[in-house]
Short mmCIF file of C-alpha atoms and ligand atoms in Angstrom, two decimals:
data_model
loop_
_atom_site.label_atom_id
_atom_site.label_comp_id
_atom_site.label_asym_id
_atom_site.label_seq_id
_atom_site.Cartn_x
_atom_site.Cartn_y
_atom_site.Cartn_z
CA MET A 97 -0.74 -50.93 58.05
CA ASP A 98 -1.98 -47.29 58.20
CA LYS A 99 -1.24 -45.16 54.75
CA PRO A 100 1.85 -42.77 56.53
CA ASN A 101 1.91 -39.54 55.88
CA ILE A 102 4.92 -38.65 53.94
CA VAL A 103 6.41 -35.04 52.57
CA THR A 104 9.39 -34.07 51.05
CA CYS A 105 11.34 -31.07 50.83
CA THR A 106 14.75 -29.90 50.03
CA ALA A 107 17.45 -27.52 51.47
CA PRO A 108 20.30 -25.63 50.46
CA VAL A 109 24.16 -24.85 51.59
CA ASN A 110 25.37 -21.67 53.12
CA ILE A 111 28.52 -20.24 52.95
CA ALA A 112 29.72 -17.55 55.93
CA VAL A 113 31.27 -14.48 54.69
CA ILE A 114 31.43 -13.39 58.22
CA LYS A 115 31.99 -16.36 60.22
CA TYR A 116 30.47 -17.70 63.28
CA TRP A 117 33.09 -19.65 65.52
CA GLY A 118 32.57 -19.76 69.10
CA LYS A 119 29.31 -20.65 71.58
CA ARG A 120 28.43 -18.40 74.14
CA ASP A 121 25.43 -22.16 75.04
CA GLU A 122 26.28 -25.50 73.77
CA GLU A 123 23.24 -26.89 74.64
CA LEU A 124 21.10 -23.95 72.91
CA ILE A 125 23.75 -23.22 70.47
CA LEU A 126 24.32 -19.40 71.12
CA PRO A 127 26.67 -18.02 69.47
CA ILE A 128 29.33 -15.11 70.25
CA ASN A 129 29.02 -13.00 67.50
CA SER A 130 26.50 -12.95 64.71
CA SER A 131 27.17 -13.89 60.98
CA LEU A 132 25.91 -13.58 57.51
CA SER A 133 26.29 -16.12 54.27
CA VAL A 134 25.13 -16.52 50.95
CA THR A 135 22.86 -19.40 50.56
CA LEU A 136 23.95 -21.37 47.32
CA HIS A 137 21.77 -22.85 44.38
CA GLN A 138 19.95 -25.78 45.53
CA GLU A 139 20.32 -27.03 41.59
CA GLN A 140 23.89 -27.61 42.62
CA LEU A 141 24.07 -28.73 46.11
CA LYS A 142 21.14 -29.73 48.29
CA THR A 143 19.63 -31.87 50.59
CA THR A 144 16.26 -33.96 50.14
CA THR A 145 14.62 -35.16 53.11
CA THR A 146 11.44 -37.28 53.41
CA VAL A 147 9.14 -37.21 56.55
CA ALA A 148 6.84 -40.14 57.11
CA THR A 149 4.53 -39.89 60.24
CA SER A 150 2.16 -43.34 60.78
CA ARG A 151 -0.25 -45.01 63.54
CA SER A 152 1.77 -48.25 62.20
CA PHE A 153 4.97 -46.92 63.17
CA GLN A 154 6.95 -48.14 66.02
CA GLU A 155 9.84 -46.04 67.15
CA ASP A 156 11.13 -42.38 65.45
CA ARG A 157 13.70 -43.84 62.69
CA ILE A 158 16.26 -41.80 60.37
CA TRP A 159 18.31 -43.15 57.11
CA LEU A 160 21.09 -40.56 56.13
CA ASN A 161 22.60 -41.20 52.49
CA GLY A 162 21.25 -44.67 52.64
CA LYS A 163 21.98 -45.89 56.14
CA GLU A 164 20.18 -46.09 59.21
CA GLU A 165 21.67 -43.74 61.77
CA ASP A 166 21.14 -43.59 65.36
CA ILE A 167 18.02 -40.93 66.15
CA THR A 168 19.05 -40.42 69.79
CA HIS A 169 21.87 -38.19 69.07
CA PRO A 170 20.88 -34.98 71.15
CA ARG A 171 20.93 -32.47 68.19
CA LEU A 172 18.77 -34.48 66.03
CA GLN A 173 16.21 -34.97 69.32
CA SER A 174 16.23 -31.29 70.22
CA CYS A 175 15.02 -30.72 66.40
CA LEU A 176 12.25 -33.12 67.18
CA ARG A 177 11.36 -31.99 70.82
CA GLU A 178 11.25 -28.34 69.66
CA ILE A 179 8.89 -28.92 66.60
CA ARG A 180 6.81 -31.26 68.46
CA ARG A 181 6.21 -28.65 71.26
CA LEU A 182 5.43 -25.68 68.25
CA ALA A 183 3.14 -28.08 66.49
CA ARG A 184 0.95 -28.62 70.14
CA LYS A 185 1.26 -25.03 71.07
CA ARG A 186 0.28 -23.60 67.72
CA ARG A 187 -2.19 -26.27 67.26
CA GLY A 188 -3.75 -25.79 71.39
CA ASP A 189 -3.99 -29.02 73.49
CA GLY A 190 -7.11 -30.64 73.20
CA ASP A 191 -7.77 -29.71 69.65
CA PRO A 192 -9.00 -32.97 67.58
CA SER A 193 -7.43 -31.73 64.82
CA VAL A 194 -3.90 -32.24 66.43
CA ASP A 195 -3.64 -35.79 65.73
CA SER A 196 -4.83 -35.59 62.19
CA THR A 197 -1.44 -34.17 61.61
CA GLY A 198 0.03 -37.19 63.59
CA LEU A 199 1.22 -35.34 66.19
CA SER A 200 1.29 -38.69 68.92
CA HIS A 201 3.03 -40.58 65.83
CA LYS A 202 6.49 -41.82 64.97
CA VAL A 203 8.36 -40.09 62.45
CA HIS A 204 10.59 -42.03 59.71
CA ILE A 205 13.33 -39.76 58.38
CA CYS A 206 15.18 -40.12 55.20
CA SER A 207 17.81 -37.71 53.94
CA VAL A 208 20.28 -37.67 51.03
CA ASN A 209 22.50 -34.81 49.72
CA ASN A 210 23.20 -34.59 45.57
CA PHE A 211 26.62 -33.55 46.54
CA PRO A 212 29.44 -35.88 48.42
CA THR A 213 29.77 -35.88 51.64
CA ALA A 214 33.53 -36.44 51.47
CA ALA A 215 33.14 -33.08 49.76
CA GLY A 216 33.53 -31.21 53.21
CA LEU A 217 31.03 -28.90 52.47
CA ALA A 218 28.86 -27.99 55.50
CA SER A 219 26.00 -30.45 54.70
CA SER A 220 24.76 -30.24 58.58
CA ALA A 221 23.78 -26.83 57.34
CA ALA A 222 21.35 -28.17 54.92
CA GLY A 223 20.95 -31.51 56.29
CA PHE A 224 18.95 -29.77 59.78
CA ALA A 225 17.51 -26.90 57.66
CA CYS A 226 16.17 -29.33 55.49
CA LEU A 227 15.22 -31.96 58.45
CA VAL A 228 13.03 -28.93 60.16
CA TYR A 229 11.50 -27.72 57.30
CA THR A 230 10.20 -30.97 56.91
CA LEU A 231 8.90 -32.00 60.31
CA ALA A 232 7.30 -28.45 60.28
CA ARG A 233 5.47 -29.21 56.81
CA VAL A 234 4.39 -32.51 58.23
CA PHE A 235 3.32 -31.43 61.57
CA GLY A 236 1.45 -28.22 59.91
CA VAL A 237 3.64 -25.66 61.52
CA GLU A 238 4.64 -22.45 59.65
CA GLY A 239 6.31 -19.27 60.63
CA GLU A 240 9.77 -18.57 62.38
CA LEU A 241 11.53 -21.93 62.24
CA SER A 242 15.55 -21.05 62.11
CA GLY A 243 15.67 -21.08 66.14
CA ILE A 244 15.03 -24.43 65.86
CA ALA A 245 17.32 -24.92 62.97
CA ARG A 246 20.00 -23.41 64.95
CA GLN A 247 19.34 -26.57 67.33
CA GLY A 248 20.48 -28.66 65.18
CA SER A 249 23.95 -26.52 64.02
CA GLY A 250 24.53 -23.17 64.48
CA SER A 251 25.29 -22.51 61.00
CA ALA A 252 21.67 -24.49 59.98
CA CYS A 253 19.62 -21.67 61.20
CA ARG A 254 20.97 -19.47 57.94
CA SER A 255 20.00 -22.19 55.74
CA MET A 256 16.10 -21.76 56.24
CA TYR A 257 16.46 -18.85 53.90
CA GLY A 258 17.62 -17.70 50.09
CA GLY A 259 19.94 -15.00 49.25
CA PHE A 260 22.04 -13.51 51.76
CA VAL A 261 21.23 -14.13 55.23
CA GLN A 262 22.31 -12.73 58.69
CA TRP A 263 22.09 -14.58 62.04
CA ILE A 264 21.66 -12.05 64.33
CA MET A 265 23.25 -13.49 67.57
CA GLY A 266 20.23 -12.43 70.12
CA LYS A 267 21.28 -11.20 73.94
CA LYS A 268 18.64 -13.88 75.87
CA ASP A 269 19.92 -16.31 77.99
CA ASP A 270 16.98 -18.80 76.18
CA GLY A 271 18.37 -17.84 72.56
CA LYS A 272 14.68 -17.01 71.70
CA ASP A 273 16.41 -13.54 70.09
CA SER A 274 19.22 -16.04 68.17
CA LEU A 275 17.55 -15.69 65.23
CA ALA A 276 18.29 -15.71 61.40
CA GLN A 277 16.83 -13.25 59.53
CA GLN A 278 16.79 -12.31 55.09
CA VAL A 279 18.98 -9.43 54.42
CA GLU A 280 18.19 -9.40 50.57
CA PRO A 281 16.45 -12.19 48.50
CA GLU A 282 18.68 -14.30 45.94
CA THR A 283 17.54 -12.12 42.63
CA HIS A 284 19.33 -9.32 44.19
CA TRP A 285 22.46 -9.76 42.65
CA PRO A 286 22.07 -12.25 39.62
CA GLU A 287 25.64 -11.41 38.53
CA LEU A 288 27.62 -13.11 41.85
CA ARG A 289 29.12 -16.22 40.70
CA ILE A 290 30.30 -18.68 43.41
CA LEU A 291 33.03 -21.47 42.78
CA VAL A 292 33.45 -24.32 45.12
CA LEU A 293 36.95 -25.25 44.49
CA VAL A 294 36.98 -28.84 46.03
CA ALA A 295 40.54 -29.34 47.15
CA SER A 296 42.08 -33.12 47.37
CA ALA A 297 41.96 -33.67 51.19
CA GLU A 298 43.92 -36.58 52.80
CA ARG A 299 42.55 -36.58 56.10
CA LYS A 300 39.66 -35.35 58.14
CA PRO A 301 40.16 -31.96 60.00
CA VAL A 302 38.88 -31.27 63.50
CA GLY A 303 35.35 -30.86 63.55
CA SER A 304 33.46 -27.33 64.29
CA THR A 305 31.64 -28.15 67.25
CA SER A 306 34.99 -29.23 69.01
CA GLY A 307 37.26 -26.76 66.93
CA MET A 308 34.94 -23.67 68.31
CA GLN A 309 34.61 -25.31 71.62
CA THR A 310 38.71 -25.03 72.25
CA SER A 311 38.75 -21.78 70.39
CA VAL A 312 36.42 -20.07 72.97
CA GLN A 313 38.77 -21.74 76.12
CA THR A 314 41.62 -20.72 74.51
CA SER A 315 42.16 -17.83 72.38
CA SER A 316 42.10 -13.96 73.23
CA LEU A 317 41.99 -13.30 69.59
CA LEU A 318 38.79 -14.83 69.11
CA LYS A 319 37.06 -12.47 72.22
CA HIS A 320 38.65 -10.08 70.73
CA ARG A 321 37.02 -10.39 67.04
CA ALA A 322 33.64 -11.18 68.56
CA GLU A 323 33.36 -7.97 70.67
CA SER A 324 35.02 -5.61 68.61
CA VAL A 325 35.59 -6.44 65.05
CA VAL A 326 32.72 -8.43 63.76
CA PRO A 327 29.63 -5.96 65.16
CA GLY A 328 31.39 -2.91 63.07
CA ARG A 329 32.03 -5.91 60.03
CA MET A 330 28.28 -6.55 60.36
CA VAL A 331 27.35 -3.30 59.45
CA GLU A 332 29.84 -2.95 56.61
CA MET A 333 28.97 -6.53 55.06
CA ILE A 334 25.54 -5.70 54.80
CA GLU A 335 25.58 -2.45 53.28
CA ALA A 336 28.11 -4.25 50.69
CA VAL A 337 25.36 -6.50 49.89
CA GLN A 338 22.63 -3.97 49.57
CA ARG A 339 25.22 -1.31 47.40
CA LYS A 340 25.97 -4.87 45.60
CA ASP A 341 29.70 -3.25 45.72
CA PHE A 342 31.91 -6.61 44.48
CA ALA A 343 34.90 -4.32 46.12
CA ALA A 344 34.20 -3.90 49.67
CA PHE A 345 31.91 -7.38 50.13
CA ALA A 346 35.22 -9.43 48.56
CA GLU A 347 37.90 -7.98 50.73
CA LEU A 348 35.39 -8.04 54.04
CA THR A 349 34.75 -11.87 53.14
CA MET A 350 38.38 -12.22 52.43
CA LYS A 351 39.45 -10.56 55.79
CA ASP A 352 37.18 -12.51 57.61
CA SER A 353 38.01 -15.29 56.49
CA ASN A 354 41.28 -14.71 56.99
CA GLN A 355 40.50 -13.85 60.69
CA PHE A 356 39.01 -16.91 61.72
CA HIS A 357 41.70 -18.60 60.30
CA ALA A 358 43.88 -16.30 62.24
CA THR A 359 41.64 -17.41 65.30
CA CYS A 360 42.01 -21.31 64.73
CA LEU A 361 46.07 -20.41 64.97
CA ASP A 362 45.52 -18.61 67.69
CA THR A 363 43.75 -21.80 69.46
CA TYR A 364 45.67 -23.95 72.25
CA PRO A 365 46.98 -26.41 70.55
CA PRO A 366 46.65 -24.41 67.55
CA ILE A 367 43.98 -25.95 64.95
CA PHE A 368 45.12 -25.85 60.70
CA TYR A 369 42.27 -25.86 58.40
CA LEU A 370 44.06 -24.13 55.52
CA ASN A 371 46.72 -26.89 53.41
CA SER A 372 49.22 -25.87 50.81
CA VAL A 373 46.81 -25.85 48.09
CA SER A 374 44.35 -23.38 50.08
CA GLN A 375 47.58 -21.76 50.67
CA GLN A 376 48.06 -21.31 46.92
CA VAL A 377 44.64 -20.25 46.32
CA ILE A 378 45.13 -17.17 48.12
CA SER A 379 48.25 -16.29 46.46
CA LEU A 380 46.74 -17.07 43.59
CA VAL A 381 43.61 -14.64 44.38
CA HIS A 382 45.47 -12.20 45.67
CA ARG A 383 48.00 -12.14 42.40
CA TYR A 384 45.31 -11.98 40.04
CA ASN A 385 43.56 -8.94 41.46
CA ARG A 386 46.92 -7.58 41.61
CA HIS A 387 47.45 -7.81 38.21
CA TYR A 388 44.17 -6.31 37.25
CA GLY A 389 44.44 -3.58 40.02
CA GLU A 390 41.20 -4.20 41.03
CA THR A 391 39.81 -6.66 43.54
CA ARG A 392 37.56 -9.17 40.91
CA VAL A 393 37.76 -12.32 42.76
CA ALA A 394 37.50 -13.09 46.61
CA TYR A 395 38.01 -16.76 48.60
CA THR A 396 36.39 -17.95 51.76
CA PHE A 397 37.45 -21.29 53.45
CA ASP A 398 35.70 -22.97 56.71
CA ALA A 399 36.82 -25.62 58.73
CA GLY A 400 38.29 -27.20 55.94
CA PRO A 401 41.02 -27.06 53.12
CA ASN A 402 38.24 -25.84 50.10
CA ALA A 403 37.89 -22.53 48.48
CA VAL A 404 35.07 -21.23 48.15
CA ILE A 405 35.35 -18.32 45.41
CA PHE A 406 33.33 -15.58 44.50
CA THR A 407 33.60 -12.92 41.49
CA LEU A 408 30.97 -11.58 38.95
CA GLN A 409 29.96 -13.57 36.06
CA GLN A 410 31.93 -11.66 33.26
CA HIS A 411 35.20 -13.04 35.01
CA VAL A 412 34.09 -16.46 35.27
CA PRO A 413 35.31 -18.12 32.33
CA GLU A 414 39.31 -16.63 32.56
CA PHE A 415 39.35 -17.01 36.55
CA VAL A 416 38.30 -20.97 36.16
CA GLN A 417 40.94 -21.10 33.61
CA VAL A 418 43.78 -19.95 35.74
CA VAL A 419 42.59 -22.25 38.18
CA GLN A 420 42.68 -24.78 36.07
CA HIS A 421 46.41 -23.75 34.68
CA PHE A 422 47.75 -23.60 38.32
CA PHE A 423 46.11 -26.78 39.84
CA PRO A 424 46.28 -28.86 36.38
CA PRO A 425 43.83 -31.45 36.83
CA GLU A 426 43.79 -35.24 36.88
CA THR A 427 43.07 -36.60 33.16
CA ASN A 428 41.64 -39.54 33.32
CA GLY A 429 37.53 -39.63 33.89
CA GLY A 430 36.50 -37.51 36.14
CA GLN A 431 34.99 -33.86 35.21
CA PHE A 432 36.88 -30.94 36.11
CA PHE A 433 33.77 -28.71 35.72
CA LYS A 434 30.60 -29.19 37.49
CA GLY A 435 27.57 -27.06 37.87
CA LEU A 436 26.79 -24.19 35.84
CA PRO A 437 28.44 -24.10 32.35
CA VAL A 438 31.26 -22.22 32.03
CA ASN A 439 32.23 -20.51 28.94
CA HIS A 440 35.83 -20.97 27.26
CA ALA A 441 38.33 -18.17 28.13
CA ALA A 442 42.17 -18.07 26.18
CA LEU A 443 44.38 -17.21 28.87
CA SER A 444 47.33 -14.96 28.37
CA GLU A 445 50.88 -15.62 29.00
CA GLU A 446 50.90 -11.70 30.43
CA LEU A 447 48.61 -13.25 32.89
CA LYS A 448 50.03 -16.49 33.62
CA GLN A 449 53.56 -14.42 34.42
CA ALA A 450 51.92 -12.18 36.42
CA ILE A 451 50.66 -14.63 38.52
CA GLY A 452 53.73 -16.37 38.57
CA LEU A 453 53.31 -19.40 41.12
CA GLU A 454 54.39 -23.41 40.13
CA PRO A 455 51.77 -25.48 39.47
CA MET A 456 50.43 -27.91 42.03
CA PRO A 457 48.77 -30.65 40.14
CA LYS A 458 45.99 -32.58 41.15
CA GLY A 459 45.86 -29.91 43.90
CA ILE A 460 41.74 -29.14 42.97
CA SER A 461 39.78 -32.25 42.24
CA TYR A 462 37.15 -30.15 40.83
CA ILE A 463 35.41 -27.09 40.53
CA ILE A 464 31.46 -26.74 41.02
CA SER A 465 29.92 -23.86 39.47
CA THR A 466 26.85 -21.87 41.05
CA LYS A 467 24.98 -18.74 42.39
CA ALA A 468 22.84 -17.81 44.78
CA GLY A 469 19.58 -19.13 45.71
CA PRO A 470 16.26 -19.79 47.28
CA GLY A 471 15.45 -21.25 51.05
CA PRO A 472 13.58 -25.07 52.04
CA CYS A 473 11.47 -25.94 48.69
CA VAL A 474 8.44 -28.44 49.45
CA VAL A 475 8.72 -30.95 46.72
CA GLU A 476 5.31 -31.69 45.04
CA ASP A 477 6.20 -34.94 43.06
CA PRO A 478 5.01 -37.76 45.11
CA THR A 479 7.06 -40.03 43.14
CA LEU A 480 10.23 -38.81 44.14
CA HIS A 481 9.69 -39.21 48.05
CA LEU A 482 12.78 -41.28 49.51
CA LEU A 483 10.13 -43.23 51.98
CA GLY A 484 7.85 -45.91 50.54
CA SER A 485 4.25 -46.23 51.38
CA THR A 486 5.55 -48.72 54.00
CA GLY A 487 7.67 -45.69 55.59
CA LEU A 488 11.28 -47.53 54.55
CA PRO A 489 13.38 -46.02 52.20
CA LYS A 490 13.10 -46.91 48.62
C1 LIG B 602 33.34 -22.08 60.02
O1 LIG B 602 27.72 -24.80 62.16
O2 LIG B 602 29.10 -26.47 61.90
O3 LIG B 602 31.49 -22.68 58.62
O4 LIG B 602 26.98 -25.30 64.90
O5 LIG B 602 28.78 -26.50 66.34
O6 LIG B 602 27.05 -27.30 64.57
P1 LIG B 602 27.95 -26.24 65.24
O7 LIG B 602 29.11 -25.46 64.00
P2 LIG B 602 28.59 -25.47 62.51
O8 LIG B 602 30.10 -24.62 62.73
C2 LIG B 602 30.03 -23.44 60.81
C3 LIG B 602 31.54 -23.16 61.32
C4 LIG B 602 31.91 -22.34 59.74
C5 LIG B 602 32.00 -21.05 59.98
C6 LIG B 602 30.37 -20.60 59.72
O9 LIG B 602 29.59 -21.00 59.06
O10 LIG B 602 29.91 -19.32 59.78
#
């Protein structure tokens, strides 16, 4: 058997602060509004993907988190087709070097997350970003790749860059101008911290793809949001990020999350992503901010009950104590705090009373503390490849 050509890369999760919800083209994954996200640090949350090509492989195959999956999935096929098309175009047809990159060979793909899929975090964004980035490396393609990642999952295009990233909706029917662009790099706002509060979810909510389809078909609020609210908010959000104006950033983030969930409620039949734990987090954040008379903390929620909290480094120790007090964790085993180390802070009676909520035991399983991070990276160490020299998972 021929020795396979193997490349391994990693890619990050991103969390939108101006939400993408609704497509104008299902096939090409073109959105009805622009969106903006923060790329989370890969030390806490990442996907790792290995791609191998070899003349000896009989067919394209994929393994996700240890299990072989169906490679004929249309969105996987879109990404494979588009990367191969780009590789052919960039190399020029008939160029003998084309085959040295294995363009005519079959691929084996193996991908794992360093966080539980069950945590309900946007694993498809990191997954498709990593797939596209790794395939591009294998086939020697460089340059703009977010338009291909977008065809795997809309939000994946934003995971192709680090820091603060906008997905410009574009106007063209062919989607060529619907691309992600970095607004500021991850080093821009070092004090910004992100806390993922993983809610103990009982059941799997409605998926984003079908949820947003129903919203586009039935919600007039969504149409209003896309046409009349988001364009202005994008401008304000980019300015808030550039100025590092936490209060403005935080307020826009919360309002946009709330409006997204309002469009879900305006969908017919309605979609509920927030549960009682999410609602308690929302109250807690507003009461905390009111107590201090300034916006120190913000929440945002995607298509599930987990809260993602933004705050500044100096407020993390106290705020996590507040969360721990109002969501007393399960004491047996498992760590409550994961990710970046959090210093201990004392909690005053005055603050507890000012918040004055009834504690919800075990509502939150754990907190992942993280910050903004870089975009996809190549893993140089060959011992970290997920596929062995036979092209099968190690
Ligand atoms: C609520 O990108 O998962 O997280 O394009 O159908 O794959 P598809 O949807 P997806 O939707 C993400 C929706 C969201 C908001 C956001 O990330 O902007």
